[in-house]
Each structure stands twice: as C-alpha cells, then as structure tokens.
Coordinates of C-alpha atoms in Angstrom, one line a residue:
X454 CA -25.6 227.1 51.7
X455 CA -28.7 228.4 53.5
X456 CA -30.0 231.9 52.9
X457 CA -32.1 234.6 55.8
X458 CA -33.4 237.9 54.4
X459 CA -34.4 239.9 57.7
X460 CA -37.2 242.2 56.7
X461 CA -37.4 245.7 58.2
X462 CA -39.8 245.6 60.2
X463 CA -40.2 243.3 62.9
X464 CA -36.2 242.5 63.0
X465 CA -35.7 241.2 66.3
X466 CA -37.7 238.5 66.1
X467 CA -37.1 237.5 62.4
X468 CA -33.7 237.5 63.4
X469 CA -34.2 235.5 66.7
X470 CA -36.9 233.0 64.8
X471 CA -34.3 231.9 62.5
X472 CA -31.3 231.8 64.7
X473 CA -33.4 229.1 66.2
X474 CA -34.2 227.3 63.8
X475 CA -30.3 227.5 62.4
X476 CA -28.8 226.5 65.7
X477 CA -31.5 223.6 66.3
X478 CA -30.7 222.3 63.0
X479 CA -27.5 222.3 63.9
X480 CA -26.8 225.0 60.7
X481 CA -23.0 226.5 61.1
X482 CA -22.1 230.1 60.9
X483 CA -20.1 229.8 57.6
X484 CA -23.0 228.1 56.3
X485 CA -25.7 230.7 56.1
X486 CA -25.9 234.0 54.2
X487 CA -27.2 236.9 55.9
X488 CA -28.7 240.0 54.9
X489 CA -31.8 242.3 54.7
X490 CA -34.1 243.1 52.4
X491 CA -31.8 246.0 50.9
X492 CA -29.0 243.2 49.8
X493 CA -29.0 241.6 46.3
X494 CA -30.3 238.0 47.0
X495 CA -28.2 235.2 46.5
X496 CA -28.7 232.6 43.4
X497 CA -27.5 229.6 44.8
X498 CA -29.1 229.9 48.6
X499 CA -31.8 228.3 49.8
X500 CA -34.5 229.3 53.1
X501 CA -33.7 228.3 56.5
X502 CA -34.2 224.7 57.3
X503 CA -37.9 224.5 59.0
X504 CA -37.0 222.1 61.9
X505 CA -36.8 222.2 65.3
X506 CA -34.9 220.3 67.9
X507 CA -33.8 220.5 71.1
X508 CA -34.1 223.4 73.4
X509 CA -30.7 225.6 73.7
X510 CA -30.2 227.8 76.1
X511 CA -28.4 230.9 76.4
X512 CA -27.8 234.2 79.1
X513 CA -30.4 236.5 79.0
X514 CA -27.6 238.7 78.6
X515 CA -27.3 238.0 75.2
X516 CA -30.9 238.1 74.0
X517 CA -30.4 242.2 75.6
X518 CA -27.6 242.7 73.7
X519 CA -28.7 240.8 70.2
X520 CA -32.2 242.5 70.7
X521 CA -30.5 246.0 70.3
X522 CA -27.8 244.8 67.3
X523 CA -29.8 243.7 65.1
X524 CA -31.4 247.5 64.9
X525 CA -27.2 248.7 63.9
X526 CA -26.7 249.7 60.6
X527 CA -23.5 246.9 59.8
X528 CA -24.6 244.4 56.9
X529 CA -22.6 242.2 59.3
X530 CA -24.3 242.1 62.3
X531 CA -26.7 239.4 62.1
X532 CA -24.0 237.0 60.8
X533 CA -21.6 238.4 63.4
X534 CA -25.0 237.8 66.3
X535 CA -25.1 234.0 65.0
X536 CA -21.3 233.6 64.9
X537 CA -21.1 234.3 68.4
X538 CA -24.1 232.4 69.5
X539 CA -23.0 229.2 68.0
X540 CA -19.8 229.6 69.9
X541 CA -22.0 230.4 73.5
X542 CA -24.2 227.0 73.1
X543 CA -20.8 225.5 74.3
X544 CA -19.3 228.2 76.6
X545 CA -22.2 230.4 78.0
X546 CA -19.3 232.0 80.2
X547 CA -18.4 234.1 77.1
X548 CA -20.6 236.9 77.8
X549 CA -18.3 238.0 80.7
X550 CA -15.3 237.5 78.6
X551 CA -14.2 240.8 78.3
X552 CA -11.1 240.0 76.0
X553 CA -13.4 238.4 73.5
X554 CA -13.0 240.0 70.3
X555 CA -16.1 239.2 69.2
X556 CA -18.2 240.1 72.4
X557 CA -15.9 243.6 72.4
X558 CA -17.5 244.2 68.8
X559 CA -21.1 243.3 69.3
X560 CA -20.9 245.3 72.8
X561 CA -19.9 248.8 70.6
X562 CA -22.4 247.6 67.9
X563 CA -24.8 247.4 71.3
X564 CA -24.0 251.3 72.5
X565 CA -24.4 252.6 69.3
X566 CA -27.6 251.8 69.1
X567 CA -28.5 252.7 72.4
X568 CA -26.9 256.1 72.0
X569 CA -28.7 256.6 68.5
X570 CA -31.9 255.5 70.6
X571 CA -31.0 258.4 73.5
X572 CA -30.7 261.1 70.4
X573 CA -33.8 260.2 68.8
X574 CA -36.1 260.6 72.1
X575 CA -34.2 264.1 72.5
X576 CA -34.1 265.6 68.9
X577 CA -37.8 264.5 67.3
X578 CA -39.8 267.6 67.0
X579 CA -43.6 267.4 66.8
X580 CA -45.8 269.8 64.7
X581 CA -49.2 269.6 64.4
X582 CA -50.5 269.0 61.5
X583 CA -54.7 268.5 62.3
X584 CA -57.1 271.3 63.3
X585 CA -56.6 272.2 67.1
X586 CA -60.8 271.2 67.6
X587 CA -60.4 268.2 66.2
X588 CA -61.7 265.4 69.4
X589 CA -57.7 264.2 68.9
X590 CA -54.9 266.0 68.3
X591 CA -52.4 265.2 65.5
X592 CA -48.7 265.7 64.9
X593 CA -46.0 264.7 62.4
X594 CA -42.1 264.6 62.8
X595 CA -39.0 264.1 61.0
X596 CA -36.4 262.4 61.3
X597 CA -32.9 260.9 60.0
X598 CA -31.6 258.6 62.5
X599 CA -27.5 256.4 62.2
X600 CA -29.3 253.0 62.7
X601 CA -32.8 252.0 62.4
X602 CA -33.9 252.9 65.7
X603 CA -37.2 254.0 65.1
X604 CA -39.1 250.7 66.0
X605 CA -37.1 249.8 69.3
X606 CA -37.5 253.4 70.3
X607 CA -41.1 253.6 69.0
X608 CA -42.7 252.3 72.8
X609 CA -41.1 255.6 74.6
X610 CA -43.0 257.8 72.4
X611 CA -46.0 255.8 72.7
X612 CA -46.0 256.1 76.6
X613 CA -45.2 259.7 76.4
X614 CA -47.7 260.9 73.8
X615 CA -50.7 258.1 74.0
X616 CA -53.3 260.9 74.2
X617 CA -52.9 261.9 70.4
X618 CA -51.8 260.7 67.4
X619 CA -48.6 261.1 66.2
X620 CA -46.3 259.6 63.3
X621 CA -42.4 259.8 63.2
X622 CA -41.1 259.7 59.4
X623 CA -37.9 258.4 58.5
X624 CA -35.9 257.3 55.1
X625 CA -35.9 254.0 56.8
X626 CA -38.8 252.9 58.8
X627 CA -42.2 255.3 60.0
X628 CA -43.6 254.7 63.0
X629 CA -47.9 255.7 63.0
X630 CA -49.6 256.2 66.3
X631 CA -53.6 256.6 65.0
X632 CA -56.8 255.9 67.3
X633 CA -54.6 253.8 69.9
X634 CA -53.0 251.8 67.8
X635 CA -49.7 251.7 66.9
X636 CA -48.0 250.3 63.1
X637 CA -44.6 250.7 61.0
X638 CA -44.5 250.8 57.5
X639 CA -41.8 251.6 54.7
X640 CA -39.6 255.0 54.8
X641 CA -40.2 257.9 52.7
X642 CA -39.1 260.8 51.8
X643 CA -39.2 264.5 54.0
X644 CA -43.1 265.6 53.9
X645 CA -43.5 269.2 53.6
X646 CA -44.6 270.0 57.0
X647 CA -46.7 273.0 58.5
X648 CA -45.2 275.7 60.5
X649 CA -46.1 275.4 64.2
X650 CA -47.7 278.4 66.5
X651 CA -46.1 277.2 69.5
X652 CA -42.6 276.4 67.7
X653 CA -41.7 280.1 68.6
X654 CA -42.1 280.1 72.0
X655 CA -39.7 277.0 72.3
X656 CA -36.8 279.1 70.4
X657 CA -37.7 281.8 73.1
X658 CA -37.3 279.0 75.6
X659 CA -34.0 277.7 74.2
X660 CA -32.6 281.0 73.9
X661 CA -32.9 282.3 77.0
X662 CA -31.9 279.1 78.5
X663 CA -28.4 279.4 77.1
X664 CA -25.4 280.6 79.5
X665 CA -22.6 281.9 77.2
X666 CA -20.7 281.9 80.2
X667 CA -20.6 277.8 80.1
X668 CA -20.6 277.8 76.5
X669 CA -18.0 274.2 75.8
X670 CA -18.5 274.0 72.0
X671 CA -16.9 270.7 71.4
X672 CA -19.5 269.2 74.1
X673 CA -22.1 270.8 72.9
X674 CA -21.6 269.1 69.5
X675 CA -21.0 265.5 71.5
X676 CA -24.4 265.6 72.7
X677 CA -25.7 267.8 70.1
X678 CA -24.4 266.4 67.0
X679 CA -24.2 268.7 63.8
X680 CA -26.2 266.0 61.6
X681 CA -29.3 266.5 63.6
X682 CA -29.4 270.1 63.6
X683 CA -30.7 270.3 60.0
X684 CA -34.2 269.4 61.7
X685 CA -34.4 270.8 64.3
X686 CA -35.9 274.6 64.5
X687 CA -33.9 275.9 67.5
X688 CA -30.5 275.1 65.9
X689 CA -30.6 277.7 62.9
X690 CA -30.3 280.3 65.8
X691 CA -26.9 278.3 67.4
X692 CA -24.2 279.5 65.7
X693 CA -25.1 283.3 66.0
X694 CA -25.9 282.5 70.2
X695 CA -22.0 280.7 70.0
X696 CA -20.2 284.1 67.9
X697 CA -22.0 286.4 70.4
X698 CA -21.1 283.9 73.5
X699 CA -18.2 286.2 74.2
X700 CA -19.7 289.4 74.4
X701 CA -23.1 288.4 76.4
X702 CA -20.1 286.7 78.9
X703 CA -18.7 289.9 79.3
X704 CA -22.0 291.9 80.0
X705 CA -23.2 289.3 82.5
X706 CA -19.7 289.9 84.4
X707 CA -20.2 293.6 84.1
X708 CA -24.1 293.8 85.4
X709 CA -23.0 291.6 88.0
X710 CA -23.7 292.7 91.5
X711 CA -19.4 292.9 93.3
X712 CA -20.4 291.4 96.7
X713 CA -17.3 291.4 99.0
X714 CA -15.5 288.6 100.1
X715 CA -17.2 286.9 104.0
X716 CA -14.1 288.0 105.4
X717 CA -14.4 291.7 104.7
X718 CA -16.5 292.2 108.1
X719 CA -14.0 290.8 110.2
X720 CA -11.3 293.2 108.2
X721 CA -13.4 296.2 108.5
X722 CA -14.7 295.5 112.3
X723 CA -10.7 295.9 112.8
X724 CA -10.0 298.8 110.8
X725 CA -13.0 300.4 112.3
X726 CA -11.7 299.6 115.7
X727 CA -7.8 301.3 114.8
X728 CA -9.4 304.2 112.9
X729 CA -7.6 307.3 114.2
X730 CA -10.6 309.8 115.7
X731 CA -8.0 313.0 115.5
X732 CA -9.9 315.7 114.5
X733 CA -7.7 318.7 115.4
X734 CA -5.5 321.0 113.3
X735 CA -2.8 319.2 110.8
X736 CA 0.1 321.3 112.3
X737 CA -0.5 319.9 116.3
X738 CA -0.7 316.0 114.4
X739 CA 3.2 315.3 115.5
X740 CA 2.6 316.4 119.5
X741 CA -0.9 314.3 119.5
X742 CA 1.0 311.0 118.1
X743 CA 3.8 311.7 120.9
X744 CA 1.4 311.7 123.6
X745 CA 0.0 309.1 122.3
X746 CA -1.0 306.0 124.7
X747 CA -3.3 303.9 123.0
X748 CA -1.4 301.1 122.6
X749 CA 1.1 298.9 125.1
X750 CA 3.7 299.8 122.1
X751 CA 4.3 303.2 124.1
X752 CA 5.4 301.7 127.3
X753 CA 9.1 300.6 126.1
X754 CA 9.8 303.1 123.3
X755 CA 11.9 306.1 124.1
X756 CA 9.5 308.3 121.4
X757 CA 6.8 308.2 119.0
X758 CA 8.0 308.2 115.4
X759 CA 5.8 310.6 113.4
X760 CA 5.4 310.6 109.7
X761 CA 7.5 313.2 107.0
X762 CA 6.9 315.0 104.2
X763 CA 3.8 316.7 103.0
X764 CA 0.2 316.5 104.0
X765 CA -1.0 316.4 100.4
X766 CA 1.9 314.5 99.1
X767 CA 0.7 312.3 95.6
X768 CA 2.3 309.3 96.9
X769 CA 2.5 307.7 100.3
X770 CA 5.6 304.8 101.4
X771 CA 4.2 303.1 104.8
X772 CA 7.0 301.2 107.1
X773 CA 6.3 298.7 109.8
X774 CA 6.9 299.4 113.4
X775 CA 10.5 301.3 114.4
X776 CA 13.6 300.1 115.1
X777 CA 15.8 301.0 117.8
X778 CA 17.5 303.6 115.2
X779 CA 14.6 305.5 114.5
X780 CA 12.8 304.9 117.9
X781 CA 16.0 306.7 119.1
X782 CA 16.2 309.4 115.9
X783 CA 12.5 310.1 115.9
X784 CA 12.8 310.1 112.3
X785 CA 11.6 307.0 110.2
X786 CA 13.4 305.0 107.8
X787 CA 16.9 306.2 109.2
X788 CA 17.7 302.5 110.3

C-alpha cells in the first residue's frame, strides 16, 4: 500500500507530480492512500514509488478540471482525481461522457471551487494598515473561504493590486504580496485590524446604491451569502436597508413625477377638437343644441335630444347616441 500526503501549499502540482509517478508505475487506485497534511498518517504505507516510465497522455480537459479540484475541501478528492484518471489512460473519450458518475462528481467538485474563487475576488476587503507616506502602500484582509481558494485565486489579486503590498489571511492558507514578490505560508488566526478612513465612504457608496424597489432577498443571499457577511463592513447596515425596503419603495413611488401615458395627446387633440365653445345663458342650452349642425348626425334625425335634470345635479348618467324612440320623443332614455 503506497501512501501521498499533499501539502498545502503548492497542491496542484504535488498532486499532479505524484499522479505521475503512480500511473507510470503502473500503481492502482485502490492501492494508494490519499490525504493532506491535516489527515492522521498511515502506519503501514509507504512513499510513492520514484520511477518513471512511459509518457501517458490525457485531454487537457482534465488537467483544467483536476487543477481546480484538488483546491475543494473533500478528503476524497485526490483519490477520487486518480480514480478517474487511471480509468481515462484507456478511454480518454470519458471526459465528454456526461452520464459518468464519476466525471458528474468531479465536474460539481470543479464549480464549487470556481464559485468559491468568484466570492472571494468580490467579498475581500482591504485596509490599510502602513502609514499613507510610506514610498508603498500597505493593506491587510480577512478572510474565511469553503475551499482553499486562496492560492489559485491569489494571481487575480496580484494583477489588480501589483502597485502595493497586500496580504490576504485565512484559517487555511495566507497569501503575502511584499516588494513584488509574491509567497503563501500557514493560516492563522483573525489579526486585529485598523479601522480604515476611506471604509465610510464605501458604506455611503453601498447605501445609496441600493434600490428597495428591486429588493429580491433570497437572491441577494445567493450571490451574497450570509457566511461572508461577518467580514465584510457594509453588511452590518443590510438588514435595517432590507426592514425599511418597503417604506423607501413607497416614497420613491410617491415623489415620483406621474407623466401621462404617449397616447394622451392624441386623446386630448380630440377632445380639444369636440369641446363645446357655448358660452351663452344655461336656460337658451336646449334651443342652441336643436339648431345644432355641427355634425352629419343632424341630417337624418327628426330632433336633437337634449339632456334632463338639473344643471348642478351631484351625479351625471351619459347614454350613447338616440334611438328612433327618443329621436322621435325628444327625451332620452325613453327607448
């Protein structure tokens, strides 16, 4: 039985290095005992067999995918990585298999990482922790990833902030960006870390960035998980910007300017158009509308068919045209 720690720092390629030497030694998976430095060694195990043989070849595909799950956080993924590759020496069309069980496990293993990756480059916060006048800037940041992303993720910080130093610390891994150059060591625990000047402006920021009015709480909290708030300043103030949500929803509504609908001109260009001009006294209304020859509607009615009831009447029931009853009554609604 053959026995590979995998340190924690420089995974990938401890983990590549002796999957190599396994598979060109012809080692099987149920042979070798995997773990990291964290697992209790095994008595009866020995070190990897130092040979090499021939050359095996493999899809690229699956030097991508093993070069992300050996960062996942399952004690079983390096024996899981060598399982499959000792079944793709002989069948390298495996990595399209999408029914394969074991390709279907690794794949999840895969996005997990890549998703922990995606949350870390969004939720590290930087504070300074050097004088301002010093020739280079300094700055310090916790953080608690799921896997042990902070070495695969370590080169997008390094391309983003290579104009100062920097140091991400984790329980599991820190990463140390000093004078150019960049190392890993061992995790440690949460330094006490000094407040920073500018780290109120970007609560104003976030604030003021939030619509309550597109407020989805449950995918907020997808992309936003809970576990990562506990670090970072701005989400102390989310709960109280969620309970007011409602309310600031409401004002916005209520300041908002009521513009009318595009085809309000075209209604009130007609109404404007139909608008009755009489100006003359209230008792004379009935002999105006009987004269009236504004419209064709005059030429085959026998009379006009005035309204009834009072002029300041509280409520006001409006007909369409007449029918031949009242067009012969003069009366409405006698029909």
């Amino acid at each position: 039985m053959y026995r590979a720690v995998m340190p924690k720092i420089g995974t990938a390629q401890a983990w590549r290095d002796a999957a190599r030497q396994f598979l060109a030694a012809g080692v099987p998976p149920e042979a070798i005992l995997w773990g990291d430095t964290s697992t209790a060694p095994d008595l009866f195990g020995v070190a990897s067999p130092m040979q090499t043989g021939g050359q095996v070849t493999v899809p690229r595909s699956f030097i991508s995918m093993a070069s992300s799950v050996v960062w996942h956080s399952d004690p079983e993924r390096f024996a899981r990585l060598y399982a499959f590759l000792w079944r793709l020496k002989d069948a390298p069309h495996l990595m399209t298999d999408r029914g394969d069980a074991d390709l279907s496990r690794l794949r999840r293993m895969e996005k997990n990482v890549h998703r922990c990756q995606h949350k870390m480059k969004a939720f590290v916060r930087f504070r300074e922790i050097g004088p301002p006048e010093a020739p280079r800037r300094s700055f310090a940041a916790w953080f608690e990833p799921t896997y042990h992303t902070v070495e695969p993720t370590a080169d997008f910080f390094l391309r983003r902030f290579s104009d100062m130093d920097w140091r991400i610390l984790t329980p599991d891994v820190c990463a140390i960006f000093e004078g150019g150059k960049l190392t890993f060591r061992e995790g440690e625990e949460k330094p006490a870390l000094p407040e920073d000047a500018s780290e109120q402006l970007w609560i104003t920021y976030f604030q003021n960035i939030f619509n309550p009015a597109r407020l989805m709480v449950k995918a907020m909290q997808s992309e936003m998980p809970k576990k990562y708030w506990k670090n970072m300043p701005e989400a102390a103030h989310i709960p109280q910007m969620i309970a007011d949500a409602p309310a600031r929803a409401r004002a916005m509504a209520e300041a908002a300017p009521s513009l009318p609908p595009a085809r309000m001109a075209q209604v009130q260009a007609q109404l404007a158009a139909h608008q009755s001009a009489w100006e003359g006294p209230k008792d004379s209304l009935a002999k105006d509308i009987a004269a009236c020859t504004r419209c064709p509607l005059h030429c085959n009615a026998t009379q006009a068919v005035p309204g009834e009831g009072p002029m300041d009447a509280d409520l006001m029931i409006v007909g369409e045209q007449p029918g031949d009853q009242e067009d012969l009554s003069g009366r409405p609604f006698v029909g």
